[in-house]
mmCIF file of C-alpha atoms in Angstrom:
data_model
loop_
_atom_site.group_PDB
_atom_site.id
_atom_site.type_symbol
_atom_site.label_atom_id
_atom_site.label_comp_id
_atom_site.label_asym_id
_atom_site.label_seq_id
_atom_site.Cartn_x
_atom_site.Cartn_y
_atom_site.Cartn_z
ATOM 1 C CA GLU U 90 -6.412 -9.555 16.656
ATOM 2 C CA SER U 91 -3.839 -6.808 17.227
ATOM 3 C CA LEU U 92 -6.386 -4.378 15.703
ATOM 4 C CA GLY U 93 -9.193 -5.509 18.004
ATOM 5 C CA LEU U 94 -10.995 -7.300 15.155
ATOM 6 C CA ALA U 95 -12.244 -10.879 14.978
ATOM 7 C CA LEU U 96 -13.550 -13.232 12.291
ATOM 8 C CA GLU U 97 -16.899 -13.055 14.083
ATOM 9 C CA SER U 98 -17.113 -9.268 13.667
ATOM 10 C CA HIS U 99 -20.355 -7.863 12.291
ATOM 11 C CA TYR U 100 -20.190 -5.115 9.696
ATOM 12 C CA ALA U 101 -22.473 -2.715 7.881
ATOM 13 C CA ALA U 102 -21.607 -0.648 4.807
ATOM 14 C CA TYR U 103 -24.046 1.948 3.490
ATOM 15 C CA GLY U 104 -24.324 5.419 2.058
ATOM 16 C CA HIS U 105 -24.926 8.764 3.703
ATOM 17 C CA GLY U 106 -26.189 10.125 0.422
ATOM 18 C CA LEU U 107 -23.481 8.703 -1.826
ATOM 19 C CA PHE U 108 -20.776 9.138 0.812
ATOM 20 C CA PRO U 109 -19.636 5.775 2.217
ATOM 21 C CA VAL U 110 -19.968 4.699 5.842
ATOM 22 C CA LEU U 111 -18.558 1.500 7.342
ATOM 23 C CA ARG U 112 -19.219 0.119 10.809
ATOM 24 C CA VAL U 113 -17.369 -2.928 12.186
ATOM 25 C CA THR U 114 -17.826 -4.452 15.635
ATOM 26 C CA LEU U 115 -14.661 -4.761 17.708
ATOM 27 C CA SER U 116 -13.608 -7.683 19.862
ATOM 28 C CA ASP U 117 -11.241 -5.384 21.792
ATOM 29 C CA PRO U 118 -11.667 -1.596 21.418
ATOM 30 C CA ASP U 119 -8.560 -0.964 23.556
ATOM 31 C CA ALA U 120 -6.448 -3.015 21.125
ATOM 32 C CA LEU U 121 -7.506 -0.716 18.277
ATOM 33 C CA ARG U 122 -6.686 2.382 20.319
ATOM 34 C CA ALA U 123 -3.248 0.905 20.996
ATOM 35 C CA ALA U 124 -2.749 0.182 17.283
ATOM 36 C CA ILE U 125 -3.597 3.784 16.381
ATOM 37 C CA ALA U 126 -1.115 4.972 19.020
ATOM 38 C CA ARG U 127 1.566 2.764 17.418
ATOM 39 C CA ILE U 128 0.847 4.267 13.990
ATOM 40 C CA GLU U 129 1.165 7.765 15.419
ATOM 41 C CA ALA U 130 4.440 6.886 17.142
ATOM 42 C CA ASP U 131 5.963 5.263 14.047
ATOM 43 C CA SER U 132 4.532 7.218 11.118
ATOM 44 C CA PHE U 133 2.363 10.337 11.394
ATOM 45 C CA ASP U 134 0.013 12.129 13.743
ATOM 46 C CA ILE U 135 -3.713 11.421 13.486
ATOM 47 C CA PRO U 136 -5.432 14.429 15.114
ATOM 48 C CA GLU U 137 -8.004 13.492 17.760
ATOM 49 C CA TYR U 138 -11.084 15.596 18.486
ATOM 50 C CA GLU U 139 -14.208 15.344 20.621
ATOM 51 C CA LEU U 140 -17.924 15.934 20.088
ATOM 52 C CA ASN U 141 -20.271 15.819 23.099
ATOM 53 C CA GLY U 142 -17.803 13.624 24.961
ATOM 54 C CA GLN U 143 -17.228 11.210 22.030
ATOM 55 C CA ALA U 144 -13.645 11.077 20.770
ATOM 56 C CA TYR U 145 -12.910 10.753 17.052
ATOM 57 C CA TRP U 146 -10.046 11.073 14.585
ATOM 58 C CA LYS U 147 -10.050 13.076 11.353
ATOM 59 C CA ILE U 148 -7.821 13.113 8.291
ATOM 60 C CA ASP U 149 -8.710 15.785 5.749
ATOM 61 C CA ASP U 150 -7.456 16.672 2.295
ATOM 62 C CA ALA U 151 -7.325 20.358 1.425
ATOM 63 C CA GLU U 152 -7.107 19.683 -2.309
ATOM 64 C CA THR U 153 -10.409 17.799 -2.581
ATOM 65 C CA GLY U 154 -12.168 19.297 0.442
ATOM 66 C CA LEU U 155 -12.992 15.786 1.706
ATOM 67 C CA ALA U 156 -12.323 14.347 5.144
ATOM 68 C CA ALA U 157 -12.237 10.836 6.586
ATOM 69 C CA TRP U 158 -13.515 10.354 10.133
ATOM 70 C CA PHE U 159 -12.860 7.396 12.442
ATOM 71 C CA ALA U 160 -14.335 6.753 15.862
ATOM 72 C CA ILE U 161 -14.678 3.941 18.357
ATOM 73 C CA VAL U 162 -18.353 4.148 19.276
ATOM 74 C CA ASP U 163 -19.148 1.776 22.153
ATOM 75 C CA ASP U 164 -18.252 -1.661 20.760
ATOM 76 C CA HIS U 165 -17.655 -0.783 17.107
ATOM 77 C CA LEU U 166 -15.476 1.214 14.747
ATOM 78 C CA ALA U 167 -17.303 3.800 12.628
ATOM 79 C CA MET U 168 -15.637 5.221 9.512
ATOM 80 C CA GLY U 169 -16.986 7.765 7.038
ATOM 81 C CA LEU U 170 -15.978 10.030 4.169
ATOM 82 C CA ALA U 171 -17.637 13.374 3.345
ATOM 83 C CA PRO U 172 -16.833 17.044 2.633
ATOM 84 C CA ALA U 173 -14.970 18.500 5.599
ATOM 85 C CA ALA U 174 -17.104 21.652 5.511
ATOM 86 C CA ARG U 175 -20.213 19.636 6.485
ATOM 87 C CA GLU U 176 -18.675 18.206 9.650
ATOM 88 C CA ASN U 177 -21.252 19.745 12.013
ATOM 89 C CA GLU U 178 -24.116 18.101 10.097
ATOM 90 C CA TYR U 179 -22.364 14.827 9.334
ATOM 91 C CA LEU U 180 -20.646 13.853 12.575
ATOM 92 C CA PRO U 181 -23.645 13.495 14.948
ATOM 93 C CA THR U 182 -25.084 10.703 12.796
ATOM 94 C CA LEU U 183 -21.726 8.980 12.238
ATOM 95 C CA LEU U 184 -21.063 9.066 15.989
ATOM 96 C CA ALA U 185 -24.556 7.667 16.736
ATOM 97 C CA GLN U 186 -25.607 10.829 18.580
ATOM 98 C CA SER U 187 -28.586 11.312 16.257
ATOM 99 C CA ARG U 188 -30.512 9.039 13.911
ATOM 100 C CA PRO U 189 -30.832 9.628 10.162
ATOM 101 C CA SER U 190 -34.232 10.707 8.877
ATOM 102 C CA LYS U 191 -34.572 7.323 7.139
ATOM 103 C CA SER U 192 -32.488 4.178 7.277
ATOM 104 C CA VAL U 193 -32.199 0.738 5.715
ATOM 105 C CA GLU U 194 -33.058 -0.804 9.077
ATOM 106 C CA ASP U 195 -36.327 1.119 9.288
ATOM 107 C CA SER U 196 -37.318 0.111 5.754
ATOM 108 C CA GLY U 197 -36.892 -3.624 6.374
ATOM 109 C CA ALA U 198 -35.426 -3.919 2.856
ATOM 110 C CA LEU U 199 -32.521 -6.167 3.874
ATOM 111 C CA VAL U 200 -34.736 -8.595 5.789
ATOM 112 C CA GLU U 201 -37.056 -8.781 2.796
ATOM 113 C CA LEU U 202 -34.117 -9.276 0.411
ATOM 114 C CA VAL U 203 -32.668 -12.186 2.414
ATOM 115 C CA ALA U 204 -36.058 -13.922 2.490
ATOM 116 C CA GLN U 205 -36.795 -13.277 -1.187
ATOM 117 C CA LYS U 206 -33.408 -14.526 -2.449
ATOM 118 C CA ALA U 207 -32.944 -17.298 0.151
ATOM 119 C CA TYR U 208 -29.621 -15.868 1.292
ATOM 120 C CA THR U 209 -27.926 -17.060 4.472
ATOM 121 C CA PRO U 210 -27.606 -14.658 7.449
ATOM 122 C CA TYR U 211 -23.916 -14.087 6.639
ATOM 123 C CA GLY U 212 -24.214 -11.097 4.370
ATOM 124 C CA ALA U 213 -26.545 -9.338 1.964
ATOM 125 C CA GLY U 214 -26.795 -5.978 0.282
ATOM 126 C CA TYR U 215 -28.184 -4.010 -2.620
ATOM 127 C CA LEU U 216 -27.681 -0.878 -4.689
ATOM 128 C CA ASP U 217 -30.885 1.045 -5.414
ATOM 129 C CA THR U 218 -30.272 2.697 -8.784
ATOM 130 C CA ALA U 219 -33.240 5.069 -8.428
ATOM 131 C CA ALA U 220 -31.827 6.325 -5.121
ATOM 132 C CA VAL U 221 -28.407 6.838 -6.730
ATOM 133 C CA ALA U 222 -29.956 8.773 -9.618
ATOM 134 C CA ASP U 223 -31.939 10.917 -7.187
ATOM 135 C CA GLU U 224 -28.763 11.796 -5.297
ATOM 136 C CA LEU U 225 -27.180 12.969 -8.570
ATOM 137 C CA LEU U 226 -30.214 14.672 -10.153
ATOM 138 C CA ASN U 227 -32.056 16.206 -7.197
ATOM 139 C CA ALA U 228 -30.398 19.467 -6.172
ATOM 140 C CA ASP U 229 -31.837 19.060 -2.645
ATOM 141 C CA SER U 230 -30.258 15.638 -2.116
ATOM 142 C CA VAL U 231 -27.746 15.053 0.668
ATOM 143 C CA THR U 232 -24.991 14.376 -1.852
ATOM 144 C CA LEU U 233 -25.426 17.530 -3.924
ATOM 145 C CA ALA U 234 -26.063 19.703 -0.873
ATOM 146 C CA TYR U 235 -22.771 18.471 0.581
ATOM 147 C CA LEU U 236 -20.856 18.773 -2.692
ATOM 148 C CA GLY U 237 -21.968 22.383 -2.954
ATOM 149 C CA GLU U 238 -19.192 23.094 -0.476
ATOM 150 C CA VAL U 239 -16.563 21.830 -2.948
ATOM 151 C CA ALA U 240 -18.335 22.861 -6.170
ATOM 152 C CA ASP U 241 -15.188 24.416 -7.636
ATOM 153 C CA GLY U 242 -13.121 21.263 -7.160
ATOM 154 C CA GLU U 243 -12.866 17.996 -9.021
ATOM 155 C CA PHE U 244 -16.298 16.895 -7.708
ATOM 156 C CA ALA U 245 -18.220 19.750 -9.326
ATOM 157 C CA TRP U 246 -21.669 18.671 -10.526
ATOM 158 C CA ASP U 247 -24.476 20.999 -11.601
ATOM 159 C CA ALA U 248 -27.705 18.988 -11.665
ATOM 160 C CA GLY U 249 -29.705 22.049 -12.728
ATOM 161 C CA ALA U 250 -27.653 22.431 -15.903
ATOM 162 C CA MET U 251 -28.305 18.873 -17.087
ATOM 163 C CA ASP U 252 -30.136 18.525 -20.380
ATOM 164 C CA PRO U 253 -33.739 17.274 -19.838
ATOM 165 C CA VAL U 254 -33.144 14.422 -22.283
ATOM 166 C CA CYS U 255 -30.155 13.230 -20.255
ATOM 167 C CA ARG U 256 -32.236 13.385 -17.083
ATOM 168 C CA GLN U 257 -34.949 11.283 -18.717
ATOM 169 C CA GLU U 258 -32.353 8.744 -19.846
ATOM 170 C CA PHE U 259 -31.014 8.450 -16.292
ATOM 171 C CA GLU U 260 -34.513 7.855 -14.950
ATOM 172 C CA LEU U 261 -35.286 5.326 -17.693
ATOM 173 C CA MET U 262 -32.157 3.326 -16.833
ATOM 174 C CA THR U 263 -33.226 3.078 -13.210
ATOM 175 C CA ARG U 264 -36.544 1.585 -14.279
ATOM 176 C CA VAL U 265 -34.810 -0.930 -16.574
ATOM 177 C CA VAL U 266 -32.255 -1.929 -13.909
ATOM 178 C CA PRO U 267 -33.854 -1.089 -10.535
ATOM 179 C CA ARG U 268 -31.355 -2.893 -8.283
ATOM 180 C CA LEU U 269 -28.037 -4.666 -8.069
ATOM 181 C CA VAL U 270 -28.147 -7.241 -5.263
ATOM 182 C CA THR U 271 -25.713 -9.613 -3.585
ATOM 183 C CA GLY U 272 -25.779 -12.129 -0.761
ATOM 184 C CA ALA U 273 -24.020 -15.087 0.794
ATOM 185 C CA THR U 274 -25.642 -18.381 -0.196
ATOM 186 C CA GLU U 275 -23.243 -20.630 1.709
ATOM 187 C CA LEU U 276 -20.565 -20.262 4.367
ATOM 188 C CA GLY U 277 -18.692 -23.219 5.803
ATOM 189 C CA ALA U 278 -15.254 -24.498 6.722
ATOM 190 C CA ASP U 279 -14.493 -25.409 3.103
ATOM 191 C CA VAL U 280 -16.593 -23.087 0.984
ATOM 192 C CA VAL U 281 -17.788 -19.504 0.714
ATOM 193 C CA ALA U 282 -20.443 -18.858 -1.943
ATOM 194 C CA LEU U 283 -21.777 -15.444 -2.944
ATOM 195 C CA ARG U 284 -24.354 -14.589 -5.577
ATOM 196 C CA TYR U 285 -24.569 -11.322 -7.500
ATOM 197 C CA GLU U 286 -27.652 -10.378 -9.500
ATOM 198 C CA ILE U 287 -28.699 -7.563 -11.817
ATOM 199 C CA GLU U 288 -32.446 -7.182 -11.420
ATOM 200 C CA LEU U 289 -34.264 -6.187 -14.611
ATOM 201 C CA SER U 290 -37.650 -4.767 -15.483
ATOM 202 C CA PRO U 291 -40.177 -7.546 -16.298
ATOM 203 C CA MET U 292 -40.452 -6.361 -19.917
ATOM 204 C CA LEU U 293 -36.714 -6.652 -20.536
ATOM 205 C CA ALA U 294 -36.421 -9.889 -18.592
ATOM 206 C CA ARG U 295 -39.122 -11.535 -20.735
ATOM 207 C CA ALA U 296 -37.374 -10.413 -23.937
ATOM 208 C CA LEU U 297 -33.860 -11.600 -23.068
ATOM 209 C CA PRO U 298 -34.559 -15.389 -23.243
ATOM 210 C CA ARG U 299 -35.521 -14.930 -26.894
ATOM 211 C CA LEU U 300 -32.024 -13.691 -27.746
ATOM 212 C CA VAL U 301 -30.668 -17.156 -28.536
ATOM 213 C CA SER U 302 -27.660 -17.899 -30.717
ATOM 214 C CA ASP U 303 -26.054 -21.140 -31.841
#
C-alpha cells in the first residue's frame, strides 16, 4: 500500500517489438510519488523529465545503450525498456500520447484465447513465436531497427548475414510450435491455479500420442 498498489490492481505486460512494457493500475498515485521521493532521499537520484506536460523518470546505462523509463500516466504506472537513442520514437507510445500501429487489444486475440481455453478473467497471455522470429529476422522490425543504435554492443545482431538454412529452420520451428499460452483457471481464497500450454502443429500433435513406452 505504501507504493500505491493494491491486490485488485490490473496489469498488462507486452512487447514493443521484443522490448518489454508493463502497466499496473495504482490505488494511490501520490503514494508512489512519495515512495520515489523517499528512494531519492535515501539512496540515489532518479532524474525526472517531461514530454508534452507528462512527467517521467529515466535510468539509462551507457555500457549497453539501454534505458528504463517509468511514468505515472493518469491512474497507472507505465514501465518500459528500450535503447536510449530511440527515446523520441518510443516515449510517446509508452506515455499514451500516441497509439501503436497495431495492438493486442485491437486484434481481440486475448478475448479469443480466454474463450477458447476456458480461462477465468484473472489473467491470460501468449507468446507468438512467429512474431518473435519476425522481430529477429526482419531487418525492418521494430526490434532490429532499435538495436541498430547499439549494433556495436553486446546486443549486436545482423539478420542480413544469417545463413538461409538457419532462417528456414527458425521459420519451421514457428510453424511446429506456433504459440506458448498461459491463463488462470481458478482464483479463490484457498487456491490459485494456472495452466501453461505449448501449442503444436496438428501433424506433430497427432504423432506424439503414438510415442508410448512401458
